[in-house]
GROMACS .gro file of C-alpha atoms in nm:
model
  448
    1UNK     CA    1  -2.241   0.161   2.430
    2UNK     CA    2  -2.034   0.226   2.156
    3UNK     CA    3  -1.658   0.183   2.152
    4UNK     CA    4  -1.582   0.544   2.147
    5UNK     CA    5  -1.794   0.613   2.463
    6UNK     CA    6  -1.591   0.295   2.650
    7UNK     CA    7  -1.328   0.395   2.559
    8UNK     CA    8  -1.348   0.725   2.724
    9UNK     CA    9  -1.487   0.589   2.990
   10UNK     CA   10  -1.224   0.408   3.116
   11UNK     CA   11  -1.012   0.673   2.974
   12UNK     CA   12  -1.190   0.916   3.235
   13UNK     CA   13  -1.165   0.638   3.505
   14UNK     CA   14  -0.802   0.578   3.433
   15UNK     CA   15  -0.677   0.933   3.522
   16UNK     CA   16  -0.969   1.067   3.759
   17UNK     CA   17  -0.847   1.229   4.069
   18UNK     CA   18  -0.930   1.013   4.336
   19UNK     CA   19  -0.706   0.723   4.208
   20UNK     CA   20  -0.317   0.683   4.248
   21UNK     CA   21  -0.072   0.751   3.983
   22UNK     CA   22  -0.059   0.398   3.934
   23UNK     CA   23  -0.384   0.368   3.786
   24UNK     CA   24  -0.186   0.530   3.501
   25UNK     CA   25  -0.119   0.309   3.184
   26UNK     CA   26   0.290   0.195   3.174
   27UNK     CA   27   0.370   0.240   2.800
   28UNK     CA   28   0.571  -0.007   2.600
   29UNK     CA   29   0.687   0.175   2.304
   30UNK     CA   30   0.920  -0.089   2.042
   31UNK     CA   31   1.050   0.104   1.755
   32UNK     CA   32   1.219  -0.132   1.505
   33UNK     CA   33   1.429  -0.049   1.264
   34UNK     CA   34   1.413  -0.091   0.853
   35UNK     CA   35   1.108  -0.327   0.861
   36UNK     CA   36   0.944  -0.337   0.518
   37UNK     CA   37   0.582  -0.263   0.496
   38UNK     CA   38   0.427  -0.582   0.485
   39UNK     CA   39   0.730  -0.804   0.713
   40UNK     CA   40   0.460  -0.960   0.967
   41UNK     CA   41   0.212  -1.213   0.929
   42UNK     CA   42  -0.081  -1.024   1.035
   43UNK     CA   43   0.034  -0.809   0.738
   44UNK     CA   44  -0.034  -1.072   0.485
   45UNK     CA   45   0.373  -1.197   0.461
   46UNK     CA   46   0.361  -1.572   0.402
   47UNK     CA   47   0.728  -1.679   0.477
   48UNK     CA   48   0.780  -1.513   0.791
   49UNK     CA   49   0.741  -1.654   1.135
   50UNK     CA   50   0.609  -1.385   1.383
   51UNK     CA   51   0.397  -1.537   1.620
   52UNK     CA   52   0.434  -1.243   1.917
   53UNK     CA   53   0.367  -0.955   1.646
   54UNK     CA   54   0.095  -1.132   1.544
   55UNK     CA   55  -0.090  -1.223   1.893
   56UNK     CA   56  -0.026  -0.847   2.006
   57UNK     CA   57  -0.232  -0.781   1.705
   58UNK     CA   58  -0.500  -1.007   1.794
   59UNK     CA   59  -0.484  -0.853   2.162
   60UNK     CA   60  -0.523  -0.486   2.009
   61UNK     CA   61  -0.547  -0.267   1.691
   62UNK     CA   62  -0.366  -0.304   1.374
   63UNK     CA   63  -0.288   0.018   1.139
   64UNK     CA   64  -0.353  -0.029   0.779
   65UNK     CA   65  -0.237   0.321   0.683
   66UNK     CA   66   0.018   0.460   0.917
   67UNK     CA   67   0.301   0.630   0.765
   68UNK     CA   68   0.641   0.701   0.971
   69UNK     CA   69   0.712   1.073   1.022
   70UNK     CA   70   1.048   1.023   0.715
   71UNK     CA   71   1.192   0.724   0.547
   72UNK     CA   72   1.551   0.761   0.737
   73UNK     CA   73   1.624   0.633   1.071
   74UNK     CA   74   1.738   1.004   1.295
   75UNK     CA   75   1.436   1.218   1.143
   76UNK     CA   76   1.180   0.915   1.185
   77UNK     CA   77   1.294   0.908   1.510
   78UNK     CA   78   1.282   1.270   1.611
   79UNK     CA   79   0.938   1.280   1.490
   80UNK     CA   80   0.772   0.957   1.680
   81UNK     CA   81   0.925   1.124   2.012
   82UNK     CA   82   0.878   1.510   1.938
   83UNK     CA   83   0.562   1.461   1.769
   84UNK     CA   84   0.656   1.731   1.452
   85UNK     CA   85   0.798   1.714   1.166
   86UNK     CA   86   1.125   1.603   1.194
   87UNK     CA   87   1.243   1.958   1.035
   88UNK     CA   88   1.062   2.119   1.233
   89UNK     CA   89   1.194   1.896   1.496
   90UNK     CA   90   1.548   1.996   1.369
   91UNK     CA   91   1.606   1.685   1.251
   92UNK     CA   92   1.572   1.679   0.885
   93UNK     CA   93   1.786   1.348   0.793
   94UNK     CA   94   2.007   1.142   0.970
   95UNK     CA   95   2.241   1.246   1.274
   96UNK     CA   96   2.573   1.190   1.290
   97UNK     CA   97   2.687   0.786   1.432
   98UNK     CA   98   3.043   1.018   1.601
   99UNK     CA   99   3.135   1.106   1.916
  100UNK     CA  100   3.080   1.457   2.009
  101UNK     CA  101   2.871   1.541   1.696
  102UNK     CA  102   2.505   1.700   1.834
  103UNK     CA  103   2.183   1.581   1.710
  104UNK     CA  104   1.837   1.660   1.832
  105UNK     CA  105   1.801   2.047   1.939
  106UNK     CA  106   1.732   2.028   2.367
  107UNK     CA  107   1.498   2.300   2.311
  108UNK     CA  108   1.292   1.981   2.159
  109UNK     CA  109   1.025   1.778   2.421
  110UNK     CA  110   0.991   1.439   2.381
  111UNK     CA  111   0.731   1.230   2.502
  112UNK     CA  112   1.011   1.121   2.791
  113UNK     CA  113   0.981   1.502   2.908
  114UNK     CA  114   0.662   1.509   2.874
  115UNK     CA  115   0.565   1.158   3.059
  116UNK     CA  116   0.836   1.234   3.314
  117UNK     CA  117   0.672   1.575   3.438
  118UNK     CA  118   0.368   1.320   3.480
  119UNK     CA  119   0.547   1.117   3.718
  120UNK     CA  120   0.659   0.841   3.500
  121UNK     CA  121   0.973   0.701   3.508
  122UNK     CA  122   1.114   0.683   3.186
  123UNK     CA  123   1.400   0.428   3.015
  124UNK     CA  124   1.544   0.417   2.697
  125UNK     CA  125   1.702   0.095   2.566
  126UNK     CA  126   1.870   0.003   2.207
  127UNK     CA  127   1.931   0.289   1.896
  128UNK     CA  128   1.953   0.646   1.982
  129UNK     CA  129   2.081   0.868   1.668
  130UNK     CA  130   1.978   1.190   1.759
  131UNK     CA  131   2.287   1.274   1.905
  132UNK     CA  132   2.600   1.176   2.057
  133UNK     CA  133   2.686   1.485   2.344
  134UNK     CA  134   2.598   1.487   2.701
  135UNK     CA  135   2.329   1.709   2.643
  136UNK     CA  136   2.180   1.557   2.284
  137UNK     CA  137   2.178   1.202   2.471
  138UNK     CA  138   1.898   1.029   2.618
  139UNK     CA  139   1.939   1.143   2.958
  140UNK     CA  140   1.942   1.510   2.842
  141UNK     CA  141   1.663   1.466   2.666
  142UNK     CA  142   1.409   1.293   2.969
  143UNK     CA  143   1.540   0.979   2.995
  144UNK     CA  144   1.585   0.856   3.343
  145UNK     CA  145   1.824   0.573   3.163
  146UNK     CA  146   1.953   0.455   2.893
  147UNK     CA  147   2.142   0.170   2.784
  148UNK     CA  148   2.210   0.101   2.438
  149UNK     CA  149   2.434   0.310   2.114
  150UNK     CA  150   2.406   0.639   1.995
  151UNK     CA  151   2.467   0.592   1.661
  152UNK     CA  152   2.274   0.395   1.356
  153UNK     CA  153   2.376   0.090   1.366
  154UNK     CA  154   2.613  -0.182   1.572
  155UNK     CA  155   2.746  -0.505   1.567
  156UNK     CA  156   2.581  -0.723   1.750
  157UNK     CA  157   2.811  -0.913   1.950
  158UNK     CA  158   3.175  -0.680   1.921
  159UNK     CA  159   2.885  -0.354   1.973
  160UNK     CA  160   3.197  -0.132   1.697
  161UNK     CA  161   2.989   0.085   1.497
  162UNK     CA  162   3.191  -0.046   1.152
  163UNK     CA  163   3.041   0.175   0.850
  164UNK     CA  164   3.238   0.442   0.846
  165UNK     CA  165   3.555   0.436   0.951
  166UNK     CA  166   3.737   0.471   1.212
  167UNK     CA  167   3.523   0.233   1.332
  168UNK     CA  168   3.416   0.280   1.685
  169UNK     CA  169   3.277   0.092   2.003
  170UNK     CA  170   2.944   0.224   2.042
  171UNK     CA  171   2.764   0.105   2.401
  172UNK     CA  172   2.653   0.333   2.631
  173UNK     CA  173   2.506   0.287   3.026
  174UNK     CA  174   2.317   0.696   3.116
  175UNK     CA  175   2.591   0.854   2.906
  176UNK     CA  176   2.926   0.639   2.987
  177UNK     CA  177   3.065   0.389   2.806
  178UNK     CA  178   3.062   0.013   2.892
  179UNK     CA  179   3.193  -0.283   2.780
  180UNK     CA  180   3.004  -0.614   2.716
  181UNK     CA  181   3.201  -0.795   2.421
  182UNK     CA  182   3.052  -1.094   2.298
  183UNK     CA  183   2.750  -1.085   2.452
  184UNK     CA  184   2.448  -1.061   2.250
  185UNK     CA  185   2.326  -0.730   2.223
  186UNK     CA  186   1.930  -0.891   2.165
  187UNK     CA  187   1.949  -1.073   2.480
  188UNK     CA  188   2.148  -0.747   2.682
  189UNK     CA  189   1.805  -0.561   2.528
  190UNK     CA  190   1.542  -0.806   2.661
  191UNK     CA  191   1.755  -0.804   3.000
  192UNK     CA  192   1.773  -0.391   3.039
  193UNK     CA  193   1.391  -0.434   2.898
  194UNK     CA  194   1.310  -0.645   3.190
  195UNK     CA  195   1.530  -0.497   3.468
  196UNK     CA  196   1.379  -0.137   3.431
  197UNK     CA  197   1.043  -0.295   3.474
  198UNK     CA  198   1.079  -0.475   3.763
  199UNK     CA  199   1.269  -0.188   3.898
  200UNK     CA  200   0.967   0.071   3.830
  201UNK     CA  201   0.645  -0.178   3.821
  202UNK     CA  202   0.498   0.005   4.113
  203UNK     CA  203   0.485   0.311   3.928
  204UNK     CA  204   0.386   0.388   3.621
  205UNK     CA  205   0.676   0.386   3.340
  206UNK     CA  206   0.745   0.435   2.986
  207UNK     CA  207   1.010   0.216   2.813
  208UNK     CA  208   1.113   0.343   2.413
  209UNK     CA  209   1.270   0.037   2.302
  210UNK     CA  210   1.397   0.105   1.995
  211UNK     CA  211   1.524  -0.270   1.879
  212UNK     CA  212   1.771  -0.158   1.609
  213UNK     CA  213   1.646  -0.461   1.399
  214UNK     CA  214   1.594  -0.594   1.127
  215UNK     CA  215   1.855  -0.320   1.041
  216UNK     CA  216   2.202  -0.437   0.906
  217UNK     CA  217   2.440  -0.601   1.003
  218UNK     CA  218   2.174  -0.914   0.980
  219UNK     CA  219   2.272  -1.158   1.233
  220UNK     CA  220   1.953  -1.388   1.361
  221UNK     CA  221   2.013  -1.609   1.565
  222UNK     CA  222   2.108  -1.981   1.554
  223UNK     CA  223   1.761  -2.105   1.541
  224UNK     CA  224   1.624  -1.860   1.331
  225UNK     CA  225   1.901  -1.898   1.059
  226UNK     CA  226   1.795  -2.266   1.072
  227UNK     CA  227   1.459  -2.260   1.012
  228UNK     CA  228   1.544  -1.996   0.710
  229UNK     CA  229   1.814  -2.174   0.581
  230UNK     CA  230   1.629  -2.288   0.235
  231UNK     CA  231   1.492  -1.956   0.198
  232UNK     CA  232   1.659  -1.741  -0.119
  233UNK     CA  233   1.931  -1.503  -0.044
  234UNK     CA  234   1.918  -1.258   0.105
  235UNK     CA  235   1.520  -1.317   0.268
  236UNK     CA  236   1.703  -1.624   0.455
  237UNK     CA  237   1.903  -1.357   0.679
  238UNK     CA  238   1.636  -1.092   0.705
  239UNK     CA  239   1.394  -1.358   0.806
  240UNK     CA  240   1.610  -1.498   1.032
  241UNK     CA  241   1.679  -1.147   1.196
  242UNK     CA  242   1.284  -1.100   1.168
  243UNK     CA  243   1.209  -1.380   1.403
  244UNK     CA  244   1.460  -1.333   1.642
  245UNK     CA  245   1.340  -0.984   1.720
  246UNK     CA  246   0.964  -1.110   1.727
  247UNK     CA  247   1.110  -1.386   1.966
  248UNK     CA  248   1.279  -1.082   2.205
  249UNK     CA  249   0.970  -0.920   2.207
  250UNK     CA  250   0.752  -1.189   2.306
  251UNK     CA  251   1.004  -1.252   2.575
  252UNK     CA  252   0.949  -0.913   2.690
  253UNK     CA  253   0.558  -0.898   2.696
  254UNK     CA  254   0.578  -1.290   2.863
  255UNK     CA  255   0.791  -1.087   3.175
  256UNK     CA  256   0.487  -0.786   3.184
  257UNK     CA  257   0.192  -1.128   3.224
  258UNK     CA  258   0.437  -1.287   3.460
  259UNK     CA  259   0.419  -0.966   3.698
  260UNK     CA  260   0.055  -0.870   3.632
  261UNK     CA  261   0.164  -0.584   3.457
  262UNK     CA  262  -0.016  -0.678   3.046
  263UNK     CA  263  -0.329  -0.522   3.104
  264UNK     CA  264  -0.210  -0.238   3.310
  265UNK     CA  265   0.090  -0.131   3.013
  266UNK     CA  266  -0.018   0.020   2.662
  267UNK     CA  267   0.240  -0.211   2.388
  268UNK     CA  268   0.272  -0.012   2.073
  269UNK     CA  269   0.518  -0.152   1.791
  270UNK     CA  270   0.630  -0.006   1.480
  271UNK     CA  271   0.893   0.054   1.231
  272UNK     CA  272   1.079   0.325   1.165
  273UNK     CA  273   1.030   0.304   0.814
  274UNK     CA  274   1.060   0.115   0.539
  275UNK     CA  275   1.293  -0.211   0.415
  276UNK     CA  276   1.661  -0.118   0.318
  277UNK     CA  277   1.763  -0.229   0.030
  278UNK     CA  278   2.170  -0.121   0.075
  279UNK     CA  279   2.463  -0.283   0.016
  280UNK     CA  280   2.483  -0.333   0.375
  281UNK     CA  281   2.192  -0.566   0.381
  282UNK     CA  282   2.266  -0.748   0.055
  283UNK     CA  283   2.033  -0.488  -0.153
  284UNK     CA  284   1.708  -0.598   0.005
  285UNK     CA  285   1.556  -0.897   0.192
  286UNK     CA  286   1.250  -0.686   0.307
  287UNK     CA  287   0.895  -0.686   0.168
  288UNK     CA  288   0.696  -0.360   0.076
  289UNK     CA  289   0.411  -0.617  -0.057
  290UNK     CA  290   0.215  -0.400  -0.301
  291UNK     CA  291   0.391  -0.084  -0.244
  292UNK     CA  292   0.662   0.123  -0.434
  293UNK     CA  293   0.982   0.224  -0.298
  294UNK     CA  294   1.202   0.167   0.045
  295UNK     CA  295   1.393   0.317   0.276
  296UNK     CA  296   1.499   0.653   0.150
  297UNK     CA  297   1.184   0.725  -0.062
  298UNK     CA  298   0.892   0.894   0.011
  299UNK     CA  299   0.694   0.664  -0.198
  300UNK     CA  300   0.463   0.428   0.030
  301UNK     CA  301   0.675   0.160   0.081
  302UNK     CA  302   0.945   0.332   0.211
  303UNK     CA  303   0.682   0.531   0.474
  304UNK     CA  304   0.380   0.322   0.510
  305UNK     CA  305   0.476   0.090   0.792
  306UNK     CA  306   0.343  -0.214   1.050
  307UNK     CA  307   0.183  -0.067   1.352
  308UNK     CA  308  -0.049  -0.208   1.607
  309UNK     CA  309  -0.108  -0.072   1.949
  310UNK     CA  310  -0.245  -0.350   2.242
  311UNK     CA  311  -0.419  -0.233   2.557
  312UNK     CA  312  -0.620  -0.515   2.680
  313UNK     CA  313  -0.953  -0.426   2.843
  314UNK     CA  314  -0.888  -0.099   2.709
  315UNK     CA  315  -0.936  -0.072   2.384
  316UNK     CA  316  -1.073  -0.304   2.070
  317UNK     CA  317  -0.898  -0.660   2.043
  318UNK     CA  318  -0.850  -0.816   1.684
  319UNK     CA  319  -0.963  -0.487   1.482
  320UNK     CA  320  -0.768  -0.302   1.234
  321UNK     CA  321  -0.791   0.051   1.145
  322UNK     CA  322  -0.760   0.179   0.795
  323UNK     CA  323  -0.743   0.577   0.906
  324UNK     CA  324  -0.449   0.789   0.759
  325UNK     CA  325  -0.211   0.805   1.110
  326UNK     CA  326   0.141   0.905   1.141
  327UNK     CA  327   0.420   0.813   1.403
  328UNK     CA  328   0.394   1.184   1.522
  329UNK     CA  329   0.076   1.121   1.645
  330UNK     CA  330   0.199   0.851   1.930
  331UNK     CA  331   0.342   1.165   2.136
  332UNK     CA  332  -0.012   1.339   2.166
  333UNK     CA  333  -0.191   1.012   2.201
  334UNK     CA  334   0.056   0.861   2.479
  335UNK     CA  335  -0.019   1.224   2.656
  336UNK     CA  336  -0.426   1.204   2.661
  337UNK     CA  337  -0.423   0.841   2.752
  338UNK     CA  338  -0.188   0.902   3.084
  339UNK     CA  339  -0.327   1.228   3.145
  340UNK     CA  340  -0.021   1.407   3.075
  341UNK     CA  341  -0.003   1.789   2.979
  342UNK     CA  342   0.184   1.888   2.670
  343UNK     CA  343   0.347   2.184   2.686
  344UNK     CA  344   0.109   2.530   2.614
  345UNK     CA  345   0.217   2.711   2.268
  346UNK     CA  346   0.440   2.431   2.136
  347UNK     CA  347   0.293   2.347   1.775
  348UNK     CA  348   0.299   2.004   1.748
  349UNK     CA  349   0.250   1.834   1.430
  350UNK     CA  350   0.085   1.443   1.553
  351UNK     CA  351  -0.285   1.400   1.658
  352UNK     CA  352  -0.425   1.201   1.915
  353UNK     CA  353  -0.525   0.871   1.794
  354UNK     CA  354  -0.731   0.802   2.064
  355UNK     CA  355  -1.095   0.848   1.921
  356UNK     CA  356  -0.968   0.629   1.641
  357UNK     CA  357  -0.807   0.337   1.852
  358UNK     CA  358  -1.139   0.322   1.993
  359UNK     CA  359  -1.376   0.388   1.637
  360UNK     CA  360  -1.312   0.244   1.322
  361UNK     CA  361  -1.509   0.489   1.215
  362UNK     CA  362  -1.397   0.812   1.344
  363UNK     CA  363  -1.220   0.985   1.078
  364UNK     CA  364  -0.847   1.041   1.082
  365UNK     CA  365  -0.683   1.345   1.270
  366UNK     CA  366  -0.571   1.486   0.971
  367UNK     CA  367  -0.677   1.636   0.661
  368UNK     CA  368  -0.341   1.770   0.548
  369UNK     CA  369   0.045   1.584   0.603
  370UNK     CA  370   0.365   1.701   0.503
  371UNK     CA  371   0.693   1.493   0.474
  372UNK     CA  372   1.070   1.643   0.348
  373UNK     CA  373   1.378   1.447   0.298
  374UNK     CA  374   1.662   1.647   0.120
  375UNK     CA  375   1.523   1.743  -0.172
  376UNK     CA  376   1.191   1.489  -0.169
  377UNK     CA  377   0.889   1.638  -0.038
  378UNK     CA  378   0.525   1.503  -0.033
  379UNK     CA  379   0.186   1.683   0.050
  380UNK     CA  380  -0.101   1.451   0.138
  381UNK     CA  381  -0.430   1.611   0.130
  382UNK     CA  382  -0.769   1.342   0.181
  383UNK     CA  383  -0.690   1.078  -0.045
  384UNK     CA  384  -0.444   1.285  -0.279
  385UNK     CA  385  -0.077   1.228  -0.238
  386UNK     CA  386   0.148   1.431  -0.412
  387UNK     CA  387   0.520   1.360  -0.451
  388UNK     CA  388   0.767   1.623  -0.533
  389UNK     CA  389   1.135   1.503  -0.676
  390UNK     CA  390   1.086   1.168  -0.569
  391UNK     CA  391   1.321   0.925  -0.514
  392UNK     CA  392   1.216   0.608  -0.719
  393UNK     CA  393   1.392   0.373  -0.519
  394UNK     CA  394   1.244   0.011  -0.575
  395UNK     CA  395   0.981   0.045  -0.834
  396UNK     CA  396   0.808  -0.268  -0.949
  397UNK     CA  397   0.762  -0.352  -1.337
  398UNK     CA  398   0.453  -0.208  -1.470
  399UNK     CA  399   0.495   0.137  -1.240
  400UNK     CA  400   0.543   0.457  -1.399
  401UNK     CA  401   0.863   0.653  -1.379
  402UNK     CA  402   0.830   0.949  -1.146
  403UNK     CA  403   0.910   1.254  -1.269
  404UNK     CA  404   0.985   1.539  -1.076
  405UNK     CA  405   0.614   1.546  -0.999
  406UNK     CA  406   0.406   1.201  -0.877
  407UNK     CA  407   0.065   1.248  -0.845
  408UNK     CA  408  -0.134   0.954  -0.688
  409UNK     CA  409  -0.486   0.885  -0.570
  410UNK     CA  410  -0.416   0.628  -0.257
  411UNK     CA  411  -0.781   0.529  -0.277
  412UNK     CA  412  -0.794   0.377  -0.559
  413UNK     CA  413  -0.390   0.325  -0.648
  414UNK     CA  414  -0.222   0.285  -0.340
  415UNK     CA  415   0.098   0.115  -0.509
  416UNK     CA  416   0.133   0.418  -0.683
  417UNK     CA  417   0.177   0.300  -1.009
  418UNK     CA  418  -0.036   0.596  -1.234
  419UNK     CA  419   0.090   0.949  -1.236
  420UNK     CA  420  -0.210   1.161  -1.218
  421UNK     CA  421  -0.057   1.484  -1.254
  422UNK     CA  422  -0.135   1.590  -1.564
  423UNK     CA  423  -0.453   1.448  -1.558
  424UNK     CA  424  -0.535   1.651  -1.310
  425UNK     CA  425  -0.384   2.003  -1.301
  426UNK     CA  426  -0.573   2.146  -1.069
  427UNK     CA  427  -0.467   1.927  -0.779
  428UNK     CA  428  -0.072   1.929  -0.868
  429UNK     CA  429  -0.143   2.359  -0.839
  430UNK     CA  430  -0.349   2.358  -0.550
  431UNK     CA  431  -0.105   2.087  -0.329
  432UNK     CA  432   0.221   2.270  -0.433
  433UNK     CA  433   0.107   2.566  -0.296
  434UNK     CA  434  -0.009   2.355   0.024
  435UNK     CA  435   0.356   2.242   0.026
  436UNK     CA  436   0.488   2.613   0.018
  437UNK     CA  437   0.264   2.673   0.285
  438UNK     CA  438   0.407   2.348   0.507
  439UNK     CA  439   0.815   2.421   0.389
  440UNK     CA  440   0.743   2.833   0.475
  441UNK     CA  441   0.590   2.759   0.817
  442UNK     CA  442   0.833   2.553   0.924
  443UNK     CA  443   1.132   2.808   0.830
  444UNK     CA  444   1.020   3.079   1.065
  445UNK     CA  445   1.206   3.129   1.344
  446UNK     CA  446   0.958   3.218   1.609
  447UNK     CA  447   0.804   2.872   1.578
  448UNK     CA  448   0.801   2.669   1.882
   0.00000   0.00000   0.00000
């Protein structure tokens, strides 16, 4: 029996109509937040400590080459739970971190809406920033709760939003504000994390954690700065921040095996995008490994992120899969798995992953992917990645400039360090017109 076949078997078993909706998988979804490419061990770092990151990868599949649907935190976002491009999404960069300011249209469905019309109860906890009205917030937009601050970053202990000022107390309980100061907000996480399960376990559930870390302000804990502390500035503090969030997550995943609940609950984690290398975090601290560029860029680094999915029983344990995915494809692939219906005519932009969860070799959903931030854009078409006005954020020695046009093969130069374009003309023509085809599509105003 091959994995594929299993794999729908139990898929078919899972959802057939003679067992309860608890038969359904929970889903554990833990979105951090400007992780660098390679910032786990099971990624080939060598300085970090992740010891939870790295047994859920031994427990399930690791993602060689999955890309995040932009390389800013409110787009990324509204693509993972829309599952479209985040323009298409209406989110084409970041959302405002201001009360009152709207974000994500409603006319959007997220995998909450579309998990909650399955009968699952559904909880965010941690970063929103895809919108700070009523309506815009988590509980208009399927979330049963929600505990945690609508815009992109917070302290972690005062919870002020302190960027740009006025600076602003930013903690939210199901869309009123609450008041914890001092307490750490990593530890209020792991306790919302851990009160909506035991609240829900006799029901299937979905919980989008999105752990706003490593994102600035960088503030590990205690231990973790210790056992950093003769590592160069500023790695000591991201590595410190690294750990503690693999340590909240373990913590989490320890409370599912302590109620029975690990091989009956999906765990996927991934970042957002790429490492930031702001002022904000000390101009870096995070590892893209072989990759070009960070957060911001469309070049890989600042895309191509960590992403393993653990099912046990389920599906593979220990295998990695080197398919082209995206983070819009979690919304369609959440949906087959608990037998959820998407919603008829709505074009969505993700794939199911499920075939290739269970098949290394089943070949990737997609032929064709489109990314835009501002005035970056990028076509991907097989193994042919065209960038257009990139931003050249964090480019190794050795690397050619950009341009206005990158052309790369990610076969055989996936630290994009060759422009190809004029050696092949025929590729830039045919991939710009692709991208015409991608930016027109999404402009019209009947799409759904």
């Amino acid at each position: 029996m091959t994995g594929k076949t299993f794999c729908s078997l139990i898929f078919i078993a899972a959802i057939g109509s003679g067992l309860s909706a608890k038969k359904r998988p929970n889903i554990l979804l833990v979105y951090s937040d400007d992780q660098g490419s390679v910032d786990v061990n099971c990624y080939g770092s060598k300085d970090l400590a992740t010891p939870n990151l790295d047994k859920l990868a031994a427990t399930g599949v690791r993602f060689t080459q999955m890309y995040s649907p932009s390389a800013i935190c409110s787009a990324s976002r509204a693509g993972l739970l829309t599952g479209r491009f985040p323009p298409r999404a209406g989110v084409p960069g970041n959302g405002s971190s201001h009360k009152g300011r709207a974000g994500m249209p409603t006319e959007e469905v997220t995998i909450a809406e579309t998990l909650k019309a399955a009968g699952y109860a559904t909880g965010h906890i941690g970063k929103w920033h895809l919108g700070y009205t009523p309506e815009t917030m988590p509980n208009g937009q399927g979330f049963d709760s929600s505990y945690g601050h609508m815009g992109g970053c917070i302290d972690n202990y005062s919870h002020f939003f302190y960027w740009v000022p006025p600076n602003l107390h930013d903690l939210w309980r199901n869309g009123r504000e609450i008041w914890e100061d001092g307490k750490y907000f990593g530890d209020l996480m792991v306790r919302e994390c851990k009160t909506f399960i035991d609240k829900n376990q006799k029901n299937p559930f979905f919980v989008y954690w999105a752990i706003n870390w490593p994102h600035y302000p960088l503030q590990g804990t205690t231990k973790w700065r210790e056992h950093y502390k003769d590592h160069p500035h500023p790695r000591d503090k991201y590595g410190a921040f690294v750990s503690s969030m693999d340590e909240l997550v373990g913590q989490v995943i320890n409370h599912l095996e302590k109620l029975g609940l690990r091989d009956e609950t999906i765990i996927v984690f991934q970042s957002d995008h790429g490492h930031s290398i702001e002022t904000r975090t000390f101009g870096g601290g995070g590892n893209s490994g072989p990759y070009r560029g960070a957060k911001g860029s469309l070049f890989e680094g600042g895309i191509r992120v960590p992403s393993i999915v653990s099912w046990p029983g389920k599906i593979p344990q220990g295998e990695t899969r080197a398919q082209m995915a995206t983070g819009c494809d979690w919304h369609p692939t959440f949906s087959e798995y608990c037998g959820a219906k998407l919603q008829k005519g709505r074009k969505l932009d993700g794939k199911s992953l499920v075939e290739v969860i269970a098949d290394a070799k089943a070949p990737s959903p997609h032929k064709t992917f489109y990314w835009q931030l501002g005035q970056q854009a990028v076509v991907r078409e097989g193994n042919w990645k065209l960038l257009l006005s990139p931003r050249d954020n964090n480019r190794p020695e050795g690397r050619e400039p950009s341009g206005k046009l990158f052309l790369a093969n990610m076969a055989e130069d996936p630290g994009e360090s060759k422009n190809l374009a004029k050696d092949h003309p025929e590729v830039v023509a045919r991939l710009t017109r692709l991208k015409k085809t991608f930016a027109d599509e999404i402009k019209r105003p009947k799409d759904k």
